[in-house]
GROMACS .gro file of C-alpha atoms in nm:
model
  492
    1MET     CA    1   2.569  -0.724  -4.178
    2THR     CA    2   2.804  -0.891  -3.933
    3PRO     CA    3   3.083  -0.714  -3.748
    4SER     CA    4   3.332  -0.857  -3.997
    5GLY     CA    5   3.121  -0.780  -4.303
    6THR     CA    6   3.169  -1.135  -4.438
    7THR     CA    7   2.899  -1.354  -4.589
    8SER     CA    8   2.807  -1.706  -4.493
    9SER     CA    9   2.886  -2.001  -4.709
   10THR     CA   10   2.576  -2.177  -4.580
   11THR     CA   11   2.300  -2.176  -4.842
   12ALA     CA   12   2.071  -2.461  -4.730
   13ARG     CA   13   1.933  -2.268  -4.431
   14PRO     CA   14   1.863  -1.899  -4.363
   15SER     CA   15   2.153  -1.731  -4.185
   16ALA     CA   16   2.174  -1.442  -3.946
   17ARG     CA   17   2.289  -1.229  -4.236
   18ASP     CA   18   1.967  -1.263  -4.439
   19ALA     CA   19   1.831  -0.914  -4.503
   20ASP     CA   20   1.480  -0.990  -4.374
   21ALA     CA   21   1.609  -1.154  -4.054
   22GLN     CA   22   1.889  -0.917  -3.966
   23PRO     CA   23   1.689  -0.669  -3.752
   24ALA     CA   24   1.600  -0.951  -3.511
   25TRP     CA   25   1.960  -1.065  -3.475
   26GLU     CA   26   2.086  -0.715  -3.403
   27VAL     CA   27   1.909  -0.724  -3.067
   28LEU     CA   28   2.140  -1.014  -2.971
   29LEU     CA   29   2.463  -0.819  -3.023
   30PRO     CA   30   2.468  -0.664  -2.671
   31ALA     CA   31   2.433  -1.012  -2.524
   32ALA     CA   32   2.729  -1.131  -2.731
   33SER     CA   33   2.944  -0.856  -2.580
   34ALA     CA   34   2.846  -0.935  -2.220
   35PRO     CA   35   3.119  -1.058  -1.980
   36ALA     CA   36   3.221  -1.415  -2.056
   37ARG     CA   37   3.083  -1.559  -1.730
   38ARG     CA   38   2.731  -1.440  -1.804
   39ARG     CA   39   2.729  -1.434  -2.183
   40GLY     CA   40   2.524  -1.752  -2.213
   41HIS     CA   41   2.257  -1.624  -1.973
   42ALA     CA   42   2.246  -1.289  -2.154
   43LEU     CA   43   2.200  -1.460  -2.490
   44GLN     CA   44   1.912  -1.671  -2.359
   45GLU     CA   45   1.738  -1.369  -2.209
   46ALA     CA   46   1.783  -1.165  -2.527
   47LEU     CA   47   1.626  -1.444  -2.734
   48ARG     CA   48   1.334  -1.475  -2.491
   49GLU     CA   49   1.269  -1.102  -2.507
   50ALA     CA   50   1.285  -1.101  -2.887
   51VAL     CA   51   1.019  -1.372  -2.896
   52ARG     CA   52   0.800  -1.212  -2.627
   53THR     CA   53   0.796  -0.873  -2.797
   54GLY     CA   54   0.737  -1.009  -3.145
   55ARG     CA   55   1.076  -0.917  -3.289
   56LEU     CA   56   1.092  -1.287  -3.369
   57GLY     CA   57   0.741  -1.385  -3.471
   58ALA     CA   58   0.582  -1.728  -3.442
   59GLY     CA   59   0.701  -1.954  -3.724
   60THR     CA   60   1.029  -1.767  -3.777
   61ARG     CA   61   1.307  -2.009  -3.864
   62LEU     CA   62   1.625  -1.947  -3.671
   63PRO     CA   63   1.973  -1.979  -3.825
   64SER     CA   64   2.178  -2.281  -3.743
   65SER     CA   65   2.373  -2.270  -3.422
   66ARG     CA   66   2.696  -2.262  -3.622
   67ALA     CA   67   2.585  -1.966  -3.839
   68LEU     CA   68   2.450  -1.759  -3.548
   69ALA     CA   69   2.762  -1.827  -3.341
   70ALA     CA   70   2.981  -1.707  -3.628
   71ASP     CA   71   2.776  -1.392  -3.675
   72LEU     CA   72   2.776  -1.304  -3.304
   73GLY     CA   73   3.136  -1.401  -3.246
   74VAL     CA   74   3.053  -1.646  -2.968
   75SER     CA   75   3.110  -2.017  -2.927
   76ARG     CA   76   2.868  -2.255  -3.095
   77GLY     CA   77   2.814  -2.423  -2.759
   78LEU     CA   78   2.656  -2.105  -2.614
   79VAL     CA   79   2.408  -2.086  -2.901
   80THR     CA   80   2.329  -2.457  -2.883
   81GLU     CA   81   2.268  -2.430  -2.509
   82ALA     CA   82   2.043  -2.127  -2.562
   83TYR     CA   83   1.840  -2.308  -2.827
   84GLU     CA   84   1.801  -2.614  -2.606
   85GLN     CA   85   1.698  -2.410  -2.301
   86LEU     CA   86   1.436  -2.205  -2.487
   87THR     CA   87   1.305  -2.517  -2.660
   88ALA     CA   88   1.255  -2.679  -2.319
   89GLU     CA   89   1.070  -2.366  -2.198
   90GLY     CA   90   0.841  -2.360  -2.501
   91TYR     CA   91   0.971  -2.046  -2.672
   92LEU     CA   92   1.126  -2.246  -2.957
   93ARG     CA   93   1.056  -2.578  -3.126
   94SER     CA   94   1.308  -2.799  -3.293
   95ASP     CA   95   1.231  -3.045  -3.573
   96ARG     CA   96   1.503  -3.301  -3.622
   97GLY     CA   97   1.671  -3.244  -3.953
   98SER     CA   98   1.477  -2.928  -4.039
   99GLY     CA   99   1.604  -2.665  -3.793
  100THR     CA  100   1.480  -2.452  -3.503
  101TRP     CA  101   1.171  -2.234  -3.517
  102VAL     CA  102   0.990  -1.981  -3.295
  103SER     CA  103   0.704  -2.160  -3.121
  104GLY     CA  104   0.344  -2.068  -3.183
  105ALA     CA  105   0.270  -2.104  -2.810
  106VAL     CA  106   0.410  -1.760  -2.726
  107ARG     CA  107   0.181  -1.456  -2.719
  108THR     CA  108   0.356  -1.126  -2.765
  109VAL     CA  109   0.307  -0.860  -2.500
  110ARG     CA  110   0.383  -0.493  -2.482
  111ALA     CA  111   0.568  -0.358  -2.182
  112VAL     CA  112   0.338  -0.165  -1.951
  113THR     CA  113   0.405   0.045  -1.647
  114SER     CA  114   0.178  -0.013  -1.352
  115PRO     CA  115   0.086   0.309  -1.173
  116GLY     CA  116   0.085   0.144  -0.832
  117VAL     CA  117  -0.163   0.194  -0.550
  118HIS     CA  118  -0.044   0.538  -0.444
  119ALA     CA  119   0.110   0.659  -0.768
  120PRO     CA  120   0.032   1.018  -0.864
  121PRO     CA  121  -0.228   1.073  -1.133
  122PRO     CA  122  -0.128   1.164  -1.486
  123PRO     CA  123  -0.022   1.527  -1.533
  124ASP     CA  124  -0.348   1.638  -1.693
  125ALA     CA  125  -0.547   1.519  -1.392
  126TYR     CA  126  -0.462   1.847  -1.217
  127GLY     CA  127  -0.429   2.070  -1.521
  128SER     CA  128  -0.053   2.065  -1.477
  129GLU     CA  129   0.167   1.833  -1.274
  130ALA     CA  130   0.084   1.884  -0.907
  131THR     CA  131   0.384   2.032  -0.728
  132VAL     CA  132   0.219   2.040  -0.387
  133ASP     CA  133   0.017   1.734  -0.289
  134PHE     CA  134  -0.222   1.776   0.002
  135ARG     CA  135  -0.402   1.445  -0.044
  136PRO     CA  136  -0.428   1.259   0.291
  137GLY     CA  137  -0.299   0.922   0.399
  138VAL     CA  138   0.073   0.955   0.329
  139PRO     CA  139   0.344   0.995   0.597
  140ASP     CA  140   0.681   1.159   0.540
  141LEU     CA  141   0.886   0.866   0.412
  142SER     CA  142   1.211   1.059   0.461
  143LEU     CA  143   1.156   1.017   0.836
  144PHE     CA  144   1.206   0.642   0.813
  145PRO     CA  145   1.480   0.559   1.071
  146ARG     CA  146   1.727   0.398   0.831
  147SER     CA  147   2.014   0.388   1.078
  148ALA     CA  148   1.807   0.239   1.360
  149TRP     CA  149   1.647  -0.016   1.125
  150ALA     CA  150   1.987  -0.117   0.985
  151THR     CA  151   2.129  -0.154   1.336
  152ALA     CA  152   1.836  -0.374   1.433
  153GLN     CA  153   1.879  -0.585   1.119
  154ARG     CA  154   2.248  -0.642   1.188
  155ALA     CA  155   2.174  -0.743   1.547
  156VAL     CA  156   1.900  -0.980   1.432
  157LEU     CA  157   2.112  -1.145   1.162
  158ALA     CA  158   2.391  -1.203   1.413
  159ALA     CA  159   2.168  -1.362   1.675
  160LEU     CA  160   1.876  -1.523   1.490
  161PRO     CA  161   1.892  -1.903   1.523
  162HIS     CA  162   1.879  -2.108   1.203
  163HIS     CA  163   1.545  -2.267   1.287
  164ALA     CA  164   1.384  -1.920   1.297
  165LEU     CA  165   1.436  -1.897   0.920
  166GLY     CA  166   1.195  -2.181   0.853
  167TYR     CA  167   0.822  -2.138   0.792
  168PRO     CA  168   0.708  -1.909   1.074
  169ASP     CA  169   0.413  -1.949   1.306
  170PRO     CA  170   0.128  -1.793   1.103
  171ARG     CA  171   0.048  -1.577   1.405
  172GLY     CA  172   0.399  -1.429   1.387
  173LEU     CA  173   0.729  -1.470   1.569
  174PRO     CA  174   0.673  -1.506   1.944
  175VAL     CA  175   0.935  -1.238   2.015
  176LEU     CA  176   0.748  -0.982   1.804
  177ARG     CA  177   0.407  -1.075   1.939
  178ALA     CA  178   0.535  -1.031   2.293
  179ALA     CA  179   0.696  -0.697   2.207
  180LEU     CA  180   0.383  -0.569   2.033
  181ALA     CA  181   0.156  -0.686   2.314
  182GLY     CA  182   0.355  -0.478   2.561
  183LEU     CA  183   0.365  -0.179   2.328
  184LEU     CA  184  -0.008  -0.182   2.255
  185ALA     CA  185  -0.102  -0.225   2.620
  186ARG     CA  186   0.124   0.062   2.722
  187ARG     CA  187   0.048   0.310   2.445
  188ARG     CA  188  -0.307   0.225   2.331
  189GLY     CA  189  -0.474   0.054   2.628
  190VAL     CA  190  -0.522  -0.267   2.430
  191VAL     CA  191  -0.582  -0.594   2.614
  192ALA     CA  192  -0.313  -0.773   2.418
  193ASP     CA  193  -0.242  -1.136   2.496
  194PRO     CA  194   0.052  -1.235   2.270
  195ASP     CA  195  -0.126  -1.563   2.191
  196ARG     CA  196  -0.417  -1.366   2.042
  197LEU     CA  197  -0.201  -1.133   1.838
  198VAL     CA  198  -0.157  -1.205   1.465
  199VAL     CA  199   0.113  -1.032   1.263
  200CYS     CA  200  -0.009  -0.942   0.915
  201SER     CA  201   0.061  -0.722   0.612
  202GLY     CA  202  -0.103  -0.410   0.747
  203VAL     CA  203  -0.464  -0.327   0.822
  204ALA     CA  204  -0.558  -0.419   0.465
  205GLN     CA  205  -0.476  -0.784   0.525
  206ALA     CA  206  -0.638  -0.770   0.868
  207ALA     CA  207  -0.962  -0.658   0.701
  208THR     CA  208  -0.950  -0.931   0.436
  209LEU     CA  209  -0.875  -1.196   0.698
  210MET     CA  210  -1.165  -1.076   0.908
  211GLY     CA  211  -1.393  -1.056   0.605
  212SER     CA  212  -1.308  -1.410   0.497
  213VAL     CA  213  -1.384  -1.548   0.842
  214LEU     CA  214  -1.713  -1.360   0.866
  215ARG     CA  215  -1.818  -1.472   0.518
  216ALA     CA  216  -1.746  -1.834   0.610
  217ARG     CA  217  -1.962  -1.788   0.919
  218GLY     CA  218  -2.257  -1.680   0.707
  219HIS     CA  219  -2.231  -1.301   0.728
  220ALA     CA  220  -2.357  -1.126   0.414
  221GLY     CA  221  -2.251  -0.770   0.487
  222VAL     CA  222  -2.049  -0.535   0.704
  223GLY     CA  223  -2.115  -0.177   0.809
  224VAL     CA  224  -1.869   0.103   0.727
  225GLU     CA  225  -1.856   0.465   0.840
  226ASP     CA  226  -2.009   0.739   0.623
  227PRO     CA  227  -1.792   0.934   0.559
  228GLY     CA  228  -1.514   0.680   0.579
  229SER     CA  229  -1.232   0.513   0.392
  230PRO     CA  230  -1.341   0.381   0.050
  231GLU     CA  231  -1.070   0.118   0.092
  232HIS     CA  232  -1.274  -0.061   0.356
  233ALA     CA  233  -1.555  -0.127   0.110
  234ARG     CA  234  -1.312  -0.251  -0.155
  235LEU     CA  235  -1.136  -0.487   0.084
  236PHE     CA  236  -1.454  -0.649   0.212
  237ALA     CA  237  -1.593  -0.678  -0.141
  238VAL     CA  238  -1.297  -0.903  -0.225
  239THR     CA  239  -1.416  -1.144   0.045
  240GLY     CA  240  -1.772  -1.148  -0.088
  241LEU     CA  241  -1.925  -0.917   0.174
  242GLU     CA  242  -2.155  -0.629   0.088
  243THR     CA  243  -2.089  -0.298   0.262
  244VAL     CA  244  -2.356  -0.078   0.420
  245TRP     CA  245  -2.272   0.291   0.474
  246LEU     CA  246  -2.359   0.404   0.828
  247PRO     CA  247  -2.400   0.781   0.888
  248LEU     CA  248  -2.207   0.969   1.157
  249ASP     CA  249  -2.258   1.284   1.356
  250ASP     CA  250  -2.011   1.472   1.575
  251GLU     CA  251  -2.005   1.191   1.835
  252GLY     CA  252  -1.978   0.879   1.621
  253LEU     CA  253  -2.216   0.635   1.454
  254LEU     CA  254  -2.583   0.724   1.481
  255PRO     CA  255  -2.750   0.455   1.696
  256ALA     CA  256  -3.054   0.414   1.471
  257SER     CA  257  -2.835   0.339   1.169
  258LEU     CA  258  -2.699   0.021   1.327
  259ASP     CA  259  -3.043  -0.118   1.398
  260ALA     CA  260  -3.157  -0.054   1.041
  261ALA     CA  261  -2.843  -0.182   0.868
  262GLY     CA  262  -2.912  -0.554   0.906
  263VAL     CA  263  -2.544  -0.638   0.968
  264ARG     CA  264  -2.365  -0.800   1.260
  265ALA     CA  265  -2.018  -0.658   1.194
  266VAL     CA  266  -1.883  -0.306   1.146
  267VAL     CA  267  -1.544  -0.146   1.083
  268VAL     CA  268  -1.479   0.182   1.264
  269THR     CA  269  -1.204   0.436   1.338
  270PRO     CA  270  -1.319   0.563   1.681
  271SER     CA  271  -0.997   0.718   1.814
  272HIS     CA  272  -0.956   0.958   1.520
  273GLN     CA  273  -1.232   0.899   1.270
  274PHE     CA  274  -1.124   0.898   0.909
  275PRO     CA  275  -1.170   1.141   0.752
  276SER     CA  276  -1.376   1.368   0.983
  277GLY     CA  277  -1.112   1.368   1.258
  278ILE     CA  278  -1.357   1.332   1.548
  279ALA     CA  279  -1.293   1.112   1.849
  280TRP     CA  280  -1.604   0.910   1.926
  281SER     CA  281  -1.776   1.005   2.251
  282ALA     CA  282  -1.776   0.762   2.543
  283GLU     CA  283  -2.152   0.725   2.503
  284ARG     CA  284  -2.128   0.620   2.138
  285ARG     CA  285  -1.845   0.379   2.216
  286GLY     CA  286  -2.058   0.211   2.477
  287MET     CA  287  -2.359   0.207   2.246
  288LEU     CA  288  -2.161   0.030   1.975
  289LEU     CA  289  -2.041  -0.239   2.215
  290ASP     CA  290  -2.391  -0.290   2.353
  291TRP     CA  291  -2.511  -0.343   1.995
  292ALA     CA  292  -2.234  -0.595   1.921
  293ARG     CA  293  -2.321  -0.798   2.229
  294ALA     CA  294  -2.693  -0.789   2.153
  295VAL     CA  295  -2.656  -0.917   1.795
  296ASP     CA  296  -2.364  -1.153   1.868
  297GLY     CA  297  -2.154  -0.939   1.635
  298TYR     CA  298  -1.803  -0.801   1.599
  299VAL     CA  299  -1.633  -0.466   1.558
  300LEU     CA  300  -1.312  -0.421   1.357
  301GLU     CA  301  -1.125  -0.123   1.502
  302ASP     CA  302  -0.890   0.033   1.246
  303ASP     CA  303  -0.644   0.227   1.460
  304TYR     CA  304  -0.466   0.375   1.158
  305ASP     CA  305  -0.298   0.672   1.330
  306GLY     CA  306  -0.386   0.632   1.698
  307ASP     CA  307  -0.035   0.717   1.819
  308PHE     CA  308  -0.044   1.072   1.686
  309ARG     CA  309  -0.223   1.299   1.933
  310TYR     CA  310  -0.094   1.653   1.992
  311ASP     CA  311  -0.301   1.804   2.274
  312ARG     CA  312  -0.292   1.521   2.531
  313ALA     CA  313  -0.240   1.147   2.559
  314PRO     CA  314  -0.399   0.953   2.269
  315VAL     CA  315  -0.754   0.829   2.319
  316GLY     CA  316  -0.737   0.465   2.427
  317ALA     CA  317  -0.843   0.190   2.191
  318LEU     CA  318  -1.205   0.075   2.189
  319GLN     CA  319  -1.081  -0.284   2.215
  320GLY     CA  320  -0.982  -0.232   2.579
  321LEU     CA  321  -1.352  -0.208   2.671
  322ASP     CA  322  -1.446  -0.547   2.529
  323PRO     CA  323  -1.167  -0.770   2.389
  324GLU     CA  324  -1.417  -1.043   2.303
  325ARG     CA  325  -1.619  -0.825   2.064
  326VAL     CA  326  -1.352  -0.600   1.911
  327VAL     CA  327  -1.083  -0.700   1.663
  328TYR     CA  328  -0.806  -0.443   1.697
  329ALA     CA  329  -0.590  -0.369   1.390
  330GLY     CA  330  -0.292  -0.140   1.343
  331SER     CA  331   0.029  -0.108   1.145
  332VAL     CA  332   0.356   0.081   1.100
  333SER     CA  333   0.237   0.241   0.774
  334LYS     CA  334   0.213   0.588   0.931
  335SER     CA  335   0.485   0.555   1.194
  336LEU     CA  336   0.757   0.391   0.979
  337ALA     CA  337   0.661   0.327   0.616
  338PRO     CA  338   0.374   0.157   0.431
  339GLY     CA  339   0.628  -0.026   0.214
  340LEU     CA  340   0.724  -0.247   0.509
  341ARG     CA  341   0.379  -0.411   0.488
  342LEU     CA  342   0.386  -0.482   0.860
  343GLY     CA  343   0.083  -0.472   1.087
  344TRP     CA  344  -0.104  -0.664   1.351
  345MET     CA  345  -0.447  -0.764   1.472
  346VAL     CA  346  -0.557  -0.864   1.822
  347VAL     CA  347  -0.833  -1.121   1.781
  348PRO     CA  348  -1.112  -1.237   2.015
  349GLY     CA  349  -1.073  -1.594   2.130
  350SER     CA  350  -1.386  -1.704   1.945
  351LEU     CA  351  -1.233  -1.602   1.609
  352LEU     CA  352  -0.867  -1.677   1.668
  353ASP     CA  353  -0.834  -2.028   1.523
  354GLU     CA  354  -1.020  -1.933   1.206
  355VAL     CA  355  -0.816  -1.616   1.153
  356VAL     CA  356  -0.488  -1.800   1.207
  357GLU     CA  357  -0.587  -2.073   0.963
  358ARG     CA  358  -0.682  -1.814   0.700
  359LYS     CA  359  -0.349  -1.642   0.752
  360ARG     CA  360  -0.163  -1.971   0.713
  361THR     CA  361  -0.333  -2.061   0.386
  362MET     CA  362  -0.303  -1.706   0.252
  363ASP     CA  363   0.074  -1.662   0.274
  364LEU     CA  364   0.229  -1.913   0.521
  365GLY     CA  365   0.318  -1.632   0.758
  366HIS     CA  366   0.493  -1.296   0.757
  367PRO     CA  367   0.867  -1.265   0.669
  368ALA     CA  368   1.070  -1.370   0.972
  369LEU     CA  369   1.360  -1.125   0.930
  370ASP     CA  370   1.130  -0.822   0.915
  371GLN     CA  371   0.943  -0.945   1.221
  372ALA     CA  372   1.263  -0.997   1.419
  373THR     CA  373   1.392  -0.655   1.314
  374MET     CA  374   1.071  -0.488   1.427
  375ALA     CA  375   1.082  -0.673   1.758
  376HIS     CA  376   1.436  -0.546   1.818
  377LEU     CA  377   1.331  -0.190   1.731
  378VAL     CA  378   1.046  -0.207   1.984
  379THR     CA  379   1.236  -0.368   2.269
  380SER     CA  380   1.540  -0.140   2.225
  381GLY     CA  381   1.327   0.174   2.253
  382GLY     CA  382   1.392   0.274   1.893
  383TYR     CA  383   1.025   0.260   1.796
  384ASP     CA  384   0.919   0.491   2.079
  385ARG     CA  385   1.192   0.736   1.976
  386GLN     CA  386   1.060   0.724   1.618
  387LEU     CA  387   0.706   0.801   1.736
  388ARG     CA  388   0.827   1.099   1.940
  389ARG     CA  389   1.024   1.228   1.643
  390CYS     CA  390   0.727   1.198   1.409
  391GLN     CA  391   0.497   1.371   1.658
  392ARG     CA  392   0.729   1.671   1.680
  393VAL     CA  393   0.761   1.700   1.303
  394TYR     CA  394   0.393   1.649   1.228
  395ARG     CA  395   0.280   1.894   1.496
  396GLU     CA  396   0.504   2.159   1.340
  397ARG     CA  397   0.356   2.090   0.996
  398ARG     CA  398   0.001   2.099   1.128
  399ASP     CA  399   0.070   2.439   1.283
  400ALA     CA  400   0.220   2.561   0.956
  401LEU     CA  401  -0.098   2.457   0.773
  402LEU     CA  402  -0.326   2.630   1.025
  403THR     CA  403  -0.120   2.950   0.999
  404ALA     CA  404  -0.128   2.943   0.619
  405LEU     CA  405  -0.504   2.882   0.601
  406ASP     CA  406  -0.569   3.165   0.847
  407ALA     CA  407  -0.355   3.406   0.645
  408CYS     CA  408  -0.474   3.311   0.296
  409PHE     CA  409  -0.835   3.203   0.357
  410PRO     CA  410  -0.969   3.411   0.648
  411GLY     CA  411  -1.282   3.272   0.805
  412THR     CA  412  -1.193   2.908   0.737
  413SER     CA  413  -1.292   2.671   1.018
  414VAL     CA  414  -1.059   2.378   1.077
  415THR     CA  415  -1.148   2.061   1.269
  416GLY     CA  416  -0.974   1.734   1.348
  417ILE     CA  417  -0.654   1.915   1.443
  418ALA     CA  418  -0.593   1.739   1.775
  419ALA     CA  419  -0.462   1.418   1.622
  420GLY     CA  420  -0.364   1.238   1.305
  421LEU     CA  421  -0.200   1.350   0.983
  422HIS     CA  422  -0.479   1.553   0.821
  423VAL     CA  423  -0.738   1.819   0.901
  424ILE     CA  424  -1.084   1.911   0.772
  425ALA     CA  425  -1.103   2.269   0.642
  426CYS     CA  426  -1.442   2.428   0.577
  427LEU     CA  427  -1.395   2.740   0.365
  428PRO     CA  428  -1.631   3.041   0.356
  429ASP     CA  429  -1.909   3.003   0.101
  430ARG     CA  430  -1.757   3.263  -0.133
  431TYR     CA  431  -1.501   3.002  -0.241
  432GLY     CA  432  -1.760   2.750  -0.359
  433PRO     CA  433  -1.874   2.547  -0.530
  434THR     CA  434  -1.637   2.261  -0.456
  435ASP     CA  435  -1.577   2.160  -0.819
  436ARG     CA  436  -1.466   2.510  -0.910
  437PHE     CA  437  -1.236   2.534  -0.610
  438LEU     CA  438  -1.067   2.202  -0.688
  439ALA     CA  439  -1.026   2.301  -1.053
  440ARG     CA  440  -0.852   2.626  -0.964
  441ALA     CA  441  -0.627   2.448  -0.716
  442ALA     CA  442  -0.538   2.196  -0.986
  443ASP     CA  443  -0.453   2.475  -1.230
  444ALA     CA  444  -0.221   2.614  -0.963
  445GLY     CA  445  -0.047   2.276  -0.934
  446VAL     CA  446  -0.199   2.179  -0.599
  447ALA     CA  447  -0.366   1.839  -0.542
  448LEU     CA  448  -0.657   1.830  -0.298
  449ARG     CA  449  -0.942   1.602  -0.193
  450ALA     CA  450  -1.293   1.710  -0.096
  451LEU     CA  451  -1.464   1.559   0.208
  452GLU     CA  452  -1.758   1.450  -0.006
  453GLU     CA  453  -1.530   1.208  -0.193
  454TYR     CA  454  -1.517   0.987   0.118
  455GLY     CA  455  -1.881   0.893   0.158
  456THR     CA  456  -2.232   0.908   0.019
  457ARG     CA  457  -2.354   1.233   0.169
  458ARG     CA  458  -2.321   1.574   0.001
  459PRO     CA  459  -2.314   1.905   0.192
  460ALA     CA  460  -2.644   2.091   0.172
  461ASP     CA  461  -2.488   2.434   0.220
  462GLY     CA  462  -2.251   2.411  -0.079
  463ASN     CA  463  -1.947   2.504   0.129
  464VAL     CA  464  -1.606   2.372   0.028
  465ARG     CA  465  -1.489   2.108   0.276
  466LEU     CA  466  -1.139   1.972   0.222
  467VAL     CA  467  -0.946   1.680   0.370
  468ILE     CA  468  -0.594   1.822   0.380
  469GLY     CA  469  -0.299   1.592   0.448
  470TYR     CA  470   0.009   1.770   0.575
  471ALA     CA  471   0.247   1.506   0.709
  472HIS     CA  472   0.444   1.453   0.388
  473GLN     CA  473   0.498   1.824   0.311
  474THR     CA  474   0.754   2.057   0.469
  475PRO     CA  475   0.631   2.377   0.637
  476THR     CA  476   0.771   2.578   0.346
  477ALA     CA  477   0.587   2.364   0.090
  478ILE     CA  478   0.267   2.383   0.293
  479ALA     CA  479   0.276   2.765   0.302
  480ALA     CA  480   0.360   2.782  -0.068
  481GLY     CA  481   0.080   2.544  -0.163
  482VAL     CA  482  -0.189   2.731   0.028
  483ARG     CA  483  -0.061   3.062  -0.110
  484ARG     CA  484  -0.077   2.925  -0.466
  485ILE     CA  485  -0.446   2.846  -0.430
  486ALA     CA  486  -0.522   3.188  -0.283
  487GLU     CA  487  -0.335   3.360  -0.565
  488ALA     CA  488  -0.533   3.159  -0.821
  489PHE     CA  489  -0.852   3.311  -0.678
  490ASP     CA  490  -0.710   3.663  -0.649
  491ALA     CA  491  -0.609   3.656  -1.015
  492ARG     CA  492  -0.967   3.596  -1.136
   0.00000   0.00000   0.00000
């Protein structure tokens, strides 16, 4: 049925009013009522979507442009233009003298929703939807300095020369590299020559760049900390490198594990090891560098949260001890927001040309406007102010977590509290085993991660060891979440 309720006088070809075709044409009615200036575009998109989703199946004969225009109450020219455009794109085919048909080249698809890298699990993953999420690795995104970032953007847009909007130097804008070099030298003790600094999309891209270069040089594998970030293994696997888990103790990597691993490259988190929270001892730092020199190897230092230390100045970067053996990588994912996809790596001279060439072929360089905005934020002092703000907030939340654990789970030992955005909590053995504890927490609506999920080793004593992230929860939510778990045990 058409809006007017009339019937077509055309009998030679199917019309939009045919009973078996009408459901497909109804999806075009909203497009016909779109504003005049975009009605043609809306009609084309509606037809595309009808074909993609199977509302108009392959081989369906479309009504004449005159008949469809009359039914929709639009000009014939709009329909003709839509038919011509979709025929050129391959959605439709037109046989001279016999009409327009839906092409057989189109494969229908169903709309799907991607969960995203850090999307929460489905509700049943925790028994009920988790209302308090203690999983580590996430900063408080509400702390992002919107006003300071917007001010920096406006200043950049007003002053950025036109040529800066062309394809950037794959290493990054010189102004940002200079700003970051000063920042890293001052805050992290990095030997940061701006010419050796490469701006990239976070530590993830730094790892894949490094992995690609090592693979091209003949490396077959890379060592990773055990326990450590599973993401490291996944990133290097993409480049064709095998990963070898290297055990840790309370000081860092065990020396014998390096000799037995058969690799000449490792990725480490020495300033605040993830997830154990230890700071490597000076002896183990030196041992690692001695090993790298002896095997002509390299160390990738993932300084994922090195700016957040609460008891004293942050432990300086390993890279400062040997800039020719250590690739230093960091990002703003914890200090600003992971969605910015903005990080950096400081590269030894022997690897620089290869890393820069890989970066160029991978994405032709990082977005210039974001780089210029970040440079302004650093040079204006805004980034330092953001770090101080985050430190105050995160220290308060850490203290709230320690207080709650002490009150609700007496006898719990907590380590890794001096820095970072998470702690390791070892609960008394009466709360084990780990699977049961996690299940009860899930039933209470609290999401947690066990330490054993981050490596190959399993605790021999059966105690529950948790990696608890606190940065993205308010003190009130932290106290409520810990109390929920305790109440779940008291009720049984």
